[in-house]
Tab-separated table of C-alpha atoms in Angstrom:
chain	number	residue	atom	x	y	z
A	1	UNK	CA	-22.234	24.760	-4.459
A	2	UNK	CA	-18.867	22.519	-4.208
A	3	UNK	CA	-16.795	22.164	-1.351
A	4	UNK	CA	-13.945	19.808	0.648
A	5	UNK	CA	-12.971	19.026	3.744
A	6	UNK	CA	-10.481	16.620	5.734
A	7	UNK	CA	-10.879	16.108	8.655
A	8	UNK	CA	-9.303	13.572	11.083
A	9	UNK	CA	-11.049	11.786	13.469
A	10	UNK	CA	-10.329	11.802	17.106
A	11	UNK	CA	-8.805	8.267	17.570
A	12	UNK	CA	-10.212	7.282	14.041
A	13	UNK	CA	-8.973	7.821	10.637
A	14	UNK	CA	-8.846	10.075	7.823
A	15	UNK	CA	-11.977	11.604	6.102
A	16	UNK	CA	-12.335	13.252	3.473
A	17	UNK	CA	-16.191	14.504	2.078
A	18	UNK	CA	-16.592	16.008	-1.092
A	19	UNK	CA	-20.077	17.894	-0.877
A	20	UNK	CA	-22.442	19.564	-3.125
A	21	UNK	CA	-25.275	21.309	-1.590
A	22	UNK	CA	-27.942	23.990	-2.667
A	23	UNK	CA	-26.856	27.031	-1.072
A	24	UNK	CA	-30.718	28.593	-0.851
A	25	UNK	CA	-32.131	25.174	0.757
A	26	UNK	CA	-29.293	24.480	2.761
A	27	UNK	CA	-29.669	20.400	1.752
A	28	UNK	CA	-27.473	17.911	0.371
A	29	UNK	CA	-27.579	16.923	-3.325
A	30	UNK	CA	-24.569	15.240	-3.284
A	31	UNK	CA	-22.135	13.698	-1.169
A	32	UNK	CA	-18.864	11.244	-1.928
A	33	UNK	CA	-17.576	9.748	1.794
A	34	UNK	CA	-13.813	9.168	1.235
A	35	UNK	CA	-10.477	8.298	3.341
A	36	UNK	CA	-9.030	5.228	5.109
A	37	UNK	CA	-11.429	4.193	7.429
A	38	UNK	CA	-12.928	0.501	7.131
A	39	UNK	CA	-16.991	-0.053	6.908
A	40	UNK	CA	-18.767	-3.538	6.948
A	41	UNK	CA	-20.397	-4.455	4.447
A	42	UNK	CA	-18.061	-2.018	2.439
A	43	UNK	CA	-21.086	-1.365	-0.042
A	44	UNK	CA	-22.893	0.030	2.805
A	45	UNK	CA	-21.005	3.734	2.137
A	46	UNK	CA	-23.280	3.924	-0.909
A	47	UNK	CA	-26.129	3.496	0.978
A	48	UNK	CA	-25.251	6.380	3.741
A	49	UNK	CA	-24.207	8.435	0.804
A	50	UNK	CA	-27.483	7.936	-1.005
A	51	UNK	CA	-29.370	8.550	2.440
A	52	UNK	CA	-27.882	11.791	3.181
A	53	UNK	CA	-29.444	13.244	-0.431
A	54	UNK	CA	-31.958	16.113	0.514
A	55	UNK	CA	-31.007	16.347	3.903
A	56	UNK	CA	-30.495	19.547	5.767
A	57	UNK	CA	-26.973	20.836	6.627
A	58	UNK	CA	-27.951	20.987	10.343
A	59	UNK	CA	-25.805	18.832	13.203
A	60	UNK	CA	-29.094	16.950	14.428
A	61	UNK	CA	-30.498	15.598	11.040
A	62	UNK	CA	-27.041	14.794	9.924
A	63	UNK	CA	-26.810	12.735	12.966
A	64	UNK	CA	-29.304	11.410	13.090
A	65	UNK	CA	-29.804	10.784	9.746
A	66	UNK	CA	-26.298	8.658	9.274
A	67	UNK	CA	-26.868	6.850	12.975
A	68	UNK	CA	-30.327	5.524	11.858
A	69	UNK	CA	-29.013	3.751	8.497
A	70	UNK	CA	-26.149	2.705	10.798
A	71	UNK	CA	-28.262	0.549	13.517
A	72	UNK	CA	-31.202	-0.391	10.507
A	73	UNK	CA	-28.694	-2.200	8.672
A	74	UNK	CA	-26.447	-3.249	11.208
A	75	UNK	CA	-23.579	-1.275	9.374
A	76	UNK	CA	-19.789	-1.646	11.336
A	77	UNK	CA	-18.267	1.786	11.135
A	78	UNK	CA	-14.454	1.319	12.320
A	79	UNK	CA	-12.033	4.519	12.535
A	80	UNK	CA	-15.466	6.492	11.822
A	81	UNK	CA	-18.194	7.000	13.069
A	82	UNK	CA	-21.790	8.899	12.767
A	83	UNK	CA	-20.336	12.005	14.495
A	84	UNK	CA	-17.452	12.190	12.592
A	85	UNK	CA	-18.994	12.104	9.640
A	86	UNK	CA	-21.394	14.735	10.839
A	87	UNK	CA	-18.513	16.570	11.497
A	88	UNK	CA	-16.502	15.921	8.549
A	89	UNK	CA	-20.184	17.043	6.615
A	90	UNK	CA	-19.820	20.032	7.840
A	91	UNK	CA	-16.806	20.988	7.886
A	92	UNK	CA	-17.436	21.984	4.145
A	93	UNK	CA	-19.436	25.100	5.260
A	94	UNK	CA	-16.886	26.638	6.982
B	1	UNK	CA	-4.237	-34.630	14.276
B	2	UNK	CA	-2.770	-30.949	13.370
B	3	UNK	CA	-5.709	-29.117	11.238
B	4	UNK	CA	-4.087	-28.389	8.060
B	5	UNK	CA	-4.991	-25.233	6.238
B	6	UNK	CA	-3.515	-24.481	2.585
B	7	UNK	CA	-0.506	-22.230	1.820
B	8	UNK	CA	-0.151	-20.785	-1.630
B	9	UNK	CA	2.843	-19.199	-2.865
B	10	UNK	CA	1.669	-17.243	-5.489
B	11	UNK	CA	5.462	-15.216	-6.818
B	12	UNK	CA	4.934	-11.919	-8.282
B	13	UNK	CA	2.397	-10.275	-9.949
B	14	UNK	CA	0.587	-7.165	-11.528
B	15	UNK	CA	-2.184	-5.060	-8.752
B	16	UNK	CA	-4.768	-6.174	-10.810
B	17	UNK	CA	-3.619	-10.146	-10.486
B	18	UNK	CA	-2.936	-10.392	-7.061
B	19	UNK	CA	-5.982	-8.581	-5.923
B	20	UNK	CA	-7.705	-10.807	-8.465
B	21	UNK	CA	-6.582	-13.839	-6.687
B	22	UNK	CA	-7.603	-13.107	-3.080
B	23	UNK	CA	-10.828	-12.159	-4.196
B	24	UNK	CA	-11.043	-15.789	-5.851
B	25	UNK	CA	-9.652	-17.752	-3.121
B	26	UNK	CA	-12.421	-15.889	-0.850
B	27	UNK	CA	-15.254	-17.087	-3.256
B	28	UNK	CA	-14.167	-20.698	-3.408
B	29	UNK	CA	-13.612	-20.888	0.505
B	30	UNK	CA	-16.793	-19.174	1.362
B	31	UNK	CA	-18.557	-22.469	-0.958
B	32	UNK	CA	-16.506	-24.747	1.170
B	33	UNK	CA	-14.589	-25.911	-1.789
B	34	UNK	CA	-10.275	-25.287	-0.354
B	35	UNK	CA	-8.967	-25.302	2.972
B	36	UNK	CA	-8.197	-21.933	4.962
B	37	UNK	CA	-5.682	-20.311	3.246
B	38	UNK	CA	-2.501	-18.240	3.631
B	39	UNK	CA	-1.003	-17.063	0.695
B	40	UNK	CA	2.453	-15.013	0.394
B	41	UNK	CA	3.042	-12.788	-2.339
B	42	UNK	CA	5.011	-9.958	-4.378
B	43	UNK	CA	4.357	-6.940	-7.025
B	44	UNK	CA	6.041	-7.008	-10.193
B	45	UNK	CA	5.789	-3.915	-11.028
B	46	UNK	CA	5.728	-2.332	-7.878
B	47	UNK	CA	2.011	-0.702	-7.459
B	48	UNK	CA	0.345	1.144	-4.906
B	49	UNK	CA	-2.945	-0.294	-3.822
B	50	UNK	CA	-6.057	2.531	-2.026
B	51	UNK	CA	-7.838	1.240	0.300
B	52	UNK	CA	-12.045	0.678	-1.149
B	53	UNK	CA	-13.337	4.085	0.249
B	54	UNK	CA	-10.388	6.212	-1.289
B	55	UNK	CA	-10.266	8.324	-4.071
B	56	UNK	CA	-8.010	7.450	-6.558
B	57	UNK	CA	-6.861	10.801	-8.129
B	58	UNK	CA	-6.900	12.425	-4.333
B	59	UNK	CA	-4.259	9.619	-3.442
B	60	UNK	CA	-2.201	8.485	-5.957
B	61	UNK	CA	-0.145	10.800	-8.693
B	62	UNK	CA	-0.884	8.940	-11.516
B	63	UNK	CA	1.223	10.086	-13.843
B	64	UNK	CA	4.319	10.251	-12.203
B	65	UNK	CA	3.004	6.353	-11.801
B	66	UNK	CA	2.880	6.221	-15.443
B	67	UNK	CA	6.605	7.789	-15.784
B	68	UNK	CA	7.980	5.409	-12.575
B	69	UNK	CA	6.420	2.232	-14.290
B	70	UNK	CA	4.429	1.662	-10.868
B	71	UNK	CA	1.087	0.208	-10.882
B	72	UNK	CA	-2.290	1.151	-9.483
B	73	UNK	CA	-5.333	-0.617	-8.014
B	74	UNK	CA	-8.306	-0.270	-6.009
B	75	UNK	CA	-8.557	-3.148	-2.834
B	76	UNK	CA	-11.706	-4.500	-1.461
B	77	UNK	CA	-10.758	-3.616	1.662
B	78	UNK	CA	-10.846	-0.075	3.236
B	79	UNK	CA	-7.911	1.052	4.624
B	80	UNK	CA	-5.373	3.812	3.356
B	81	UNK	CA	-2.698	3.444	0.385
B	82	UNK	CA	0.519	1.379	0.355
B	83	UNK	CA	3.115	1.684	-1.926
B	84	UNK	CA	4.338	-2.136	-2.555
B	85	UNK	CA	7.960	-2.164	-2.821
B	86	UNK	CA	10.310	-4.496	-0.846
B	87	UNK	CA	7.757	-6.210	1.138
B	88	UNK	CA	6.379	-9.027	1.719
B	89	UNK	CA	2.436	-8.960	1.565
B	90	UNK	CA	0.344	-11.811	2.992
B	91	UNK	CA	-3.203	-12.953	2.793
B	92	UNK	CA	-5.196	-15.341	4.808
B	93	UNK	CA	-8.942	-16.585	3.752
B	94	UNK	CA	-10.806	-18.237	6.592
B	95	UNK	CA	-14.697	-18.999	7.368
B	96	UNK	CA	-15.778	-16.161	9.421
B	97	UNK	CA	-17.225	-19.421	11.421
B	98	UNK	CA	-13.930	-21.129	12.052
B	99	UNK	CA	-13.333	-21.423	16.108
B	100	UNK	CA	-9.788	-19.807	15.977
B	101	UNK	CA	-11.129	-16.430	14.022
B	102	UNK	CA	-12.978	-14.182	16.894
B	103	UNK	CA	-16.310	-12.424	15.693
B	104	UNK	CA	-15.088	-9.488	16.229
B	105	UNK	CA	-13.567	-7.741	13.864
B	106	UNK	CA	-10.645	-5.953	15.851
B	107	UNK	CA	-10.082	-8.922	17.888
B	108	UNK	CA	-9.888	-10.601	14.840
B	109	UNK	CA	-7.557	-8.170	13.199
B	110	UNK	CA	-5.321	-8.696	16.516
B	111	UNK	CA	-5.384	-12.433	16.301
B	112	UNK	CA	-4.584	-12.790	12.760
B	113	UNK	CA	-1.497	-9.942	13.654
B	114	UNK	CA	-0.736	-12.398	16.351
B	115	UNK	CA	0.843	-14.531	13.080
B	116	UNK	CA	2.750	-11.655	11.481
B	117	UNK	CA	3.924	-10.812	14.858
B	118	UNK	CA	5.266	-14.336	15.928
B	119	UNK	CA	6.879	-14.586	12.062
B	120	UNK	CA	8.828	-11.349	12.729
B	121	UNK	CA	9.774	-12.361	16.471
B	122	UNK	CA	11.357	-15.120	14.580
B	123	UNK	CA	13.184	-12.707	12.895
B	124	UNK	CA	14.515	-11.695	16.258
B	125	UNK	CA	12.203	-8.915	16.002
B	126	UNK	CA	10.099	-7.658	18.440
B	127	UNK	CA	6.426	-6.414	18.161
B	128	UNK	CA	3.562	-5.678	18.839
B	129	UNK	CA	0.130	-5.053	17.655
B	130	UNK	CA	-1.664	-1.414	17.507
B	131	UNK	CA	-5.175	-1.295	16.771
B	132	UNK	CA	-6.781	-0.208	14.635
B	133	UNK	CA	-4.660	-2.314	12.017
B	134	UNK	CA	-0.814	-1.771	12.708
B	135	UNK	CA	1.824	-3.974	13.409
B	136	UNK	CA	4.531	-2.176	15.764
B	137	UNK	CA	8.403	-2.291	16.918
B	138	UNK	CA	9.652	0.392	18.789
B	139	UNK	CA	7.128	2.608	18.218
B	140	UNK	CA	7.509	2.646	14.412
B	141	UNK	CA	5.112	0.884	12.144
B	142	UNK	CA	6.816	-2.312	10.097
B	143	UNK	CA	3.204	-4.139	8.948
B	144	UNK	CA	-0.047	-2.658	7.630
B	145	UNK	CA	-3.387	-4.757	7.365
B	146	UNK	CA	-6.708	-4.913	6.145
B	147	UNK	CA	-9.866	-6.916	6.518
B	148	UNK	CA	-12.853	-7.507	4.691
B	149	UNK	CA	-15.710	-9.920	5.812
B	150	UNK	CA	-17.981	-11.143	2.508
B	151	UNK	CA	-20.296	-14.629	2.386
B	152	UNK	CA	-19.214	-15.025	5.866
B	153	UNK	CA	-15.496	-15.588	5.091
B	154	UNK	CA	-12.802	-13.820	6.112
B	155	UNK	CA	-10.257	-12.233	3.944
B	156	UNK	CA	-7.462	-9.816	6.062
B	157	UNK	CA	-4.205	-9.187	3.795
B	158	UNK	CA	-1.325	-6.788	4.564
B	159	UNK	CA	2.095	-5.869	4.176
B	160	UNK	CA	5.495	-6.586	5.976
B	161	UNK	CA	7.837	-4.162	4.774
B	162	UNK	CA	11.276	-5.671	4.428
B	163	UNK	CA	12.683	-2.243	2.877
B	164	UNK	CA	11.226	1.394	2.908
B	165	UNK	CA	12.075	4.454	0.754
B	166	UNK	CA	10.113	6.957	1.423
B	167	UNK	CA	11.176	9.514	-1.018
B	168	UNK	CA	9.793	7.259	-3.725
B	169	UNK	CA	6.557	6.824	-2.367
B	170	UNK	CA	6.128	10.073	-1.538
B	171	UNK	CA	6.832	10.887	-4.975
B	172	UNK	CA	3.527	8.543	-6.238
B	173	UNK	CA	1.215	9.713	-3.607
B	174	UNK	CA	-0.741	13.007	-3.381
B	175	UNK	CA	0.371	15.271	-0.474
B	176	UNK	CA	-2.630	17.655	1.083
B	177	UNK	CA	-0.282	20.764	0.316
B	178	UNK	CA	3.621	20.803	-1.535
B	179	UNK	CA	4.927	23.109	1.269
B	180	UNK	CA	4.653	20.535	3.872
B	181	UNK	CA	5.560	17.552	1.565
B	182	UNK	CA	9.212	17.669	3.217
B	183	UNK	CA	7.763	17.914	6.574
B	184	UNK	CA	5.520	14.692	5.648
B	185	UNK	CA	8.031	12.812	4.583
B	186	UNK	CA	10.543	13.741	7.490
B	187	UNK	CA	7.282	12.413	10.061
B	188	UNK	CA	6.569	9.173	8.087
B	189	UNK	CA	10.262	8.431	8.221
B	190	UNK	CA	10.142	8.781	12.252
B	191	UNK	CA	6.846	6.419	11.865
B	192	UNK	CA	7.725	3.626	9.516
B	193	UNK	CA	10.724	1.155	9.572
B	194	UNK	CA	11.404	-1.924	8.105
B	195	UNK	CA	12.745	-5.467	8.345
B	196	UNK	CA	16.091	-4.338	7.098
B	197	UNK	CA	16.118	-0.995	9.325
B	198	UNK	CA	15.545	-3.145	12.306
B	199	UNK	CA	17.846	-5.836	12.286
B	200	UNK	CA	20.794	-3.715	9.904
B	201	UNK	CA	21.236	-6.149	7.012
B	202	UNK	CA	19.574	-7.440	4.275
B	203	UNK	CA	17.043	-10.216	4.465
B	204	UNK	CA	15.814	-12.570	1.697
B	205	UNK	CA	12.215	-13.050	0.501
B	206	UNK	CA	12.576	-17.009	1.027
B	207	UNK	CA	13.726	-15.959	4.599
B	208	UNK	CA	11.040	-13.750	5.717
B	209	UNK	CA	8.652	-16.282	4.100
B	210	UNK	CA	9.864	-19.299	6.355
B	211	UNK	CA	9.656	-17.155	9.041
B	212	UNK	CA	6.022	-16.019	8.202
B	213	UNK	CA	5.143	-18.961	7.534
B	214	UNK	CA	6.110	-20.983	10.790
B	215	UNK	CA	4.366	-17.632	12.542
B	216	UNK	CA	0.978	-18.739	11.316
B	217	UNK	CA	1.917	-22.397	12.483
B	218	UNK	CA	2.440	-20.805	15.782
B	219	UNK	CA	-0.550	-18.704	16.188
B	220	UNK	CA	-2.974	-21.023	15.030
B	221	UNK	CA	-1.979	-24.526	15.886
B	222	UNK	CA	-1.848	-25.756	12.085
B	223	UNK	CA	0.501	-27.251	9.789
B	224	UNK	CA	0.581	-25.280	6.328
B	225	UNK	CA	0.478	-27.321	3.533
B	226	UNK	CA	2.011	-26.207	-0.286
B	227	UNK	CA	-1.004	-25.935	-2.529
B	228	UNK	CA	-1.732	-24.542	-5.877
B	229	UNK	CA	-4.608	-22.385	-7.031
B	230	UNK	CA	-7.314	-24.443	-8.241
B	231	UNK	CA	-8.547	-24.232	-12.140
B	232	UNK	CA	-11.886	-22.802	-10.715
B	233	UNK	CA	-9.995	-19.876	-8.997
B	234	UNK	CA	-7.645	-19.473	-12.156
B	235	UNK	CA	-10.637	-18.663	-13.941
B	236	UNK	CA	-12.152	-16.589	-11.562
B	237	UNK	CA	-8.802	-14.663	-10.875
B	238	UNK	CA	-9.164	-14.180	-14.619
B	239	UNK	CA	-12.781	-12.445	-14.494
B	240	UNK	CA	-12.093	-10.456	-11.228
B	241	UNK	CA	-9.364	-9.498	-13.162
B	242	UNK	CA	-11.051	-7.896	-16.006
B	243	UNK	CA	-14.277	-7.075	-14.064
B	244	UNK	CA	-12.886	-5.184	-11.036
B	245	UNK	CA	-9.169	-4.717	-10.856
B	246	UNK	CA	-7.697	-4.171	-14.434
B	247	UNK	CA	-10.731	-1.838	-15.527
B	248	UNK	CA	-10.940	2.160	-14.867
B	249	UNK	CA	-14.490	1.619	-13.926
B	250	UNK	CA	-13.364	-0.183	-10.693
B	251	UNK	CA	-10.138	1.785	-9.895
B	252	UNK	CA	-11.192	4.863	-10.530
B	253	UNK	CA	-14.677	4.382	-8.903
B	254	UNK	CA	-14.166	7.020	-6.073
């Protein structure tokens, strides 16, 4: 199943997810992080996007999830951040 | 002795070339082999740039692009989309190391502002910065910027808008939803002014160059000294060229 959302962050910037998820598990199989928000090393959105594959479409493992790639490899989120994103995630339920 | 750091005035270019060229001048400084470097530049034609994490066909209407003649590429910095028109844009490449560039990144964004904002109180015009990555007068945003850090370098470019017509860019970028496009562009126009708007006549590039370009002498404490690209980043302005920012693989990536 396909779906979009925007959603801007409070103080932040612009996101944008574009997410495909199995309606029967309720997990990720894809996920594309878009917008104008800044992230250092800017490869590093791959790597969150990658993460979040097979992940359950709950609030706590998306958190925690994104925040635990964020502090392993020391990733700078700016005009974003893990709740946000969370947020942003799944905002493509609704 | 006044450090001096390199200034390149590179004229006007395609997306592809001028994006082509920061990248360059960021490899060669992070190998120690040129002096910091501010560069001042144009877009001939005029092209929008999206920021790294955008999507290309969500932004930018790319065939009304193709019937306008305007130009498309994808930065390596994050950041939202700019239509480049009547501006001046800027770049500066420094060692992430270098004592006047603060480690962190929005301090760094707001010292390297501190530049653009001393050129344009030259001007006579009076600014400030906004975090996250504005440049302000009056409320209304005249200068957008972007950073990227790679092989501990630096590399923060951005615009100063000398004219602004909204209509037009409006026209190349993708709105959320048609029935508020007037609405959109009515906001943005309370937002966003320009060198012109501010001070009610016409400025020349040369003008807002020297003004620029004593700003940085300002901020930093350097003397600017009138360089040329070296053969090295010719060629690799060449490759990132063809590799990144002329192909679709690149630009249309997200």
């Amino acid at each position: 199943m396909n779906s979009k959302s925007v959603y801007k962050i409070p103080n932040g910037k612009l996101l944008k997810i574009n997410l495909n998820y199995d309606k029967n598990t309720n997990k990720i199989k894809e996920v594309i992080i878009t917008g104008d928000f800044f992230v250092h090393p800017e490869e590093a959105i791959e790597l969150i996007e990658e993460k979040l594959l097979n992940v359950k479409l709950d609030k706590i493992n998306l958190f925690e999830t994104i925040q635990s790639v964020i502090d392993e490899n020391k990733i700078e989120l700016i005009g974003l951040d893990a709740e946000g994103l969370t947020n942003g995630i799944l905002m493509c339920l609704k | 002795m006044t450090e001096e750091w390199r200034l390149l005035l590179t004229g006007a270019n395609t997306a592809a070339k001028n994006m082509a060229i920061d990248r360059a001048v960021l490899t060669t400084n992070s190998q120690g082999k040129v002096l910091p470097t501010v560069r001042f530049y144009e877009w001939i034609p005029p092209a929008i740039s999206i920021g790294y994490f955008q999507s290309l066909s969500d932004e930018v209407d790319l065939k009304m692009c193709k019937k306008l003649g305007v130009d498309y590429v994808r930065r390596i910095t994050g950041g939202g989309a700019v239509f480049h028109d009547n501006e001046l844009t800027y770049s500066i490449v420094i060692s992430e190391d270098h004592n006047e560039i603060p480690k962190n990144i929005i301090d760094s964004y707001g010292r390297i502002c501190g530049a653009i904002i001393k050129g344009l109180k030259n001007l006579k015009i009076d600014c400030e910065y906004k975090p996250i990555n504005d440049i302000i007068t009056n409320g209304k945003k005249i200068s957008g910027n972007a950073q990227t850090r790679k092989q501990k370098t630096v590399l923060q470019h951005g615009t100063v808008l000398m004219d602004v017509d909204i209509e037009r860019m409006f026209s190349l970028l993708k709105v959320p939803n048609e029935k508020i496009r007037d609405k959109l562009i009515s906001d943005v126009k309370e937002r966003v002014t320009s060198i012109n708007n501010c001070l009610g006549k016409d400025m020349s590039f040369i003008d807002v160059v020297e003004a620029m370009r004593n700003g940085f002498e300002e901020e930093f404490n350097i003397k600017l000294v009138k360089g040329t690209l070296t053969d090295e980043e010719i060629k690799l302005t060449e490759k990132f060229e063809k590799e990144y920012f002329g192909s679709k693989e690149w630009n249309h990536k997200r």
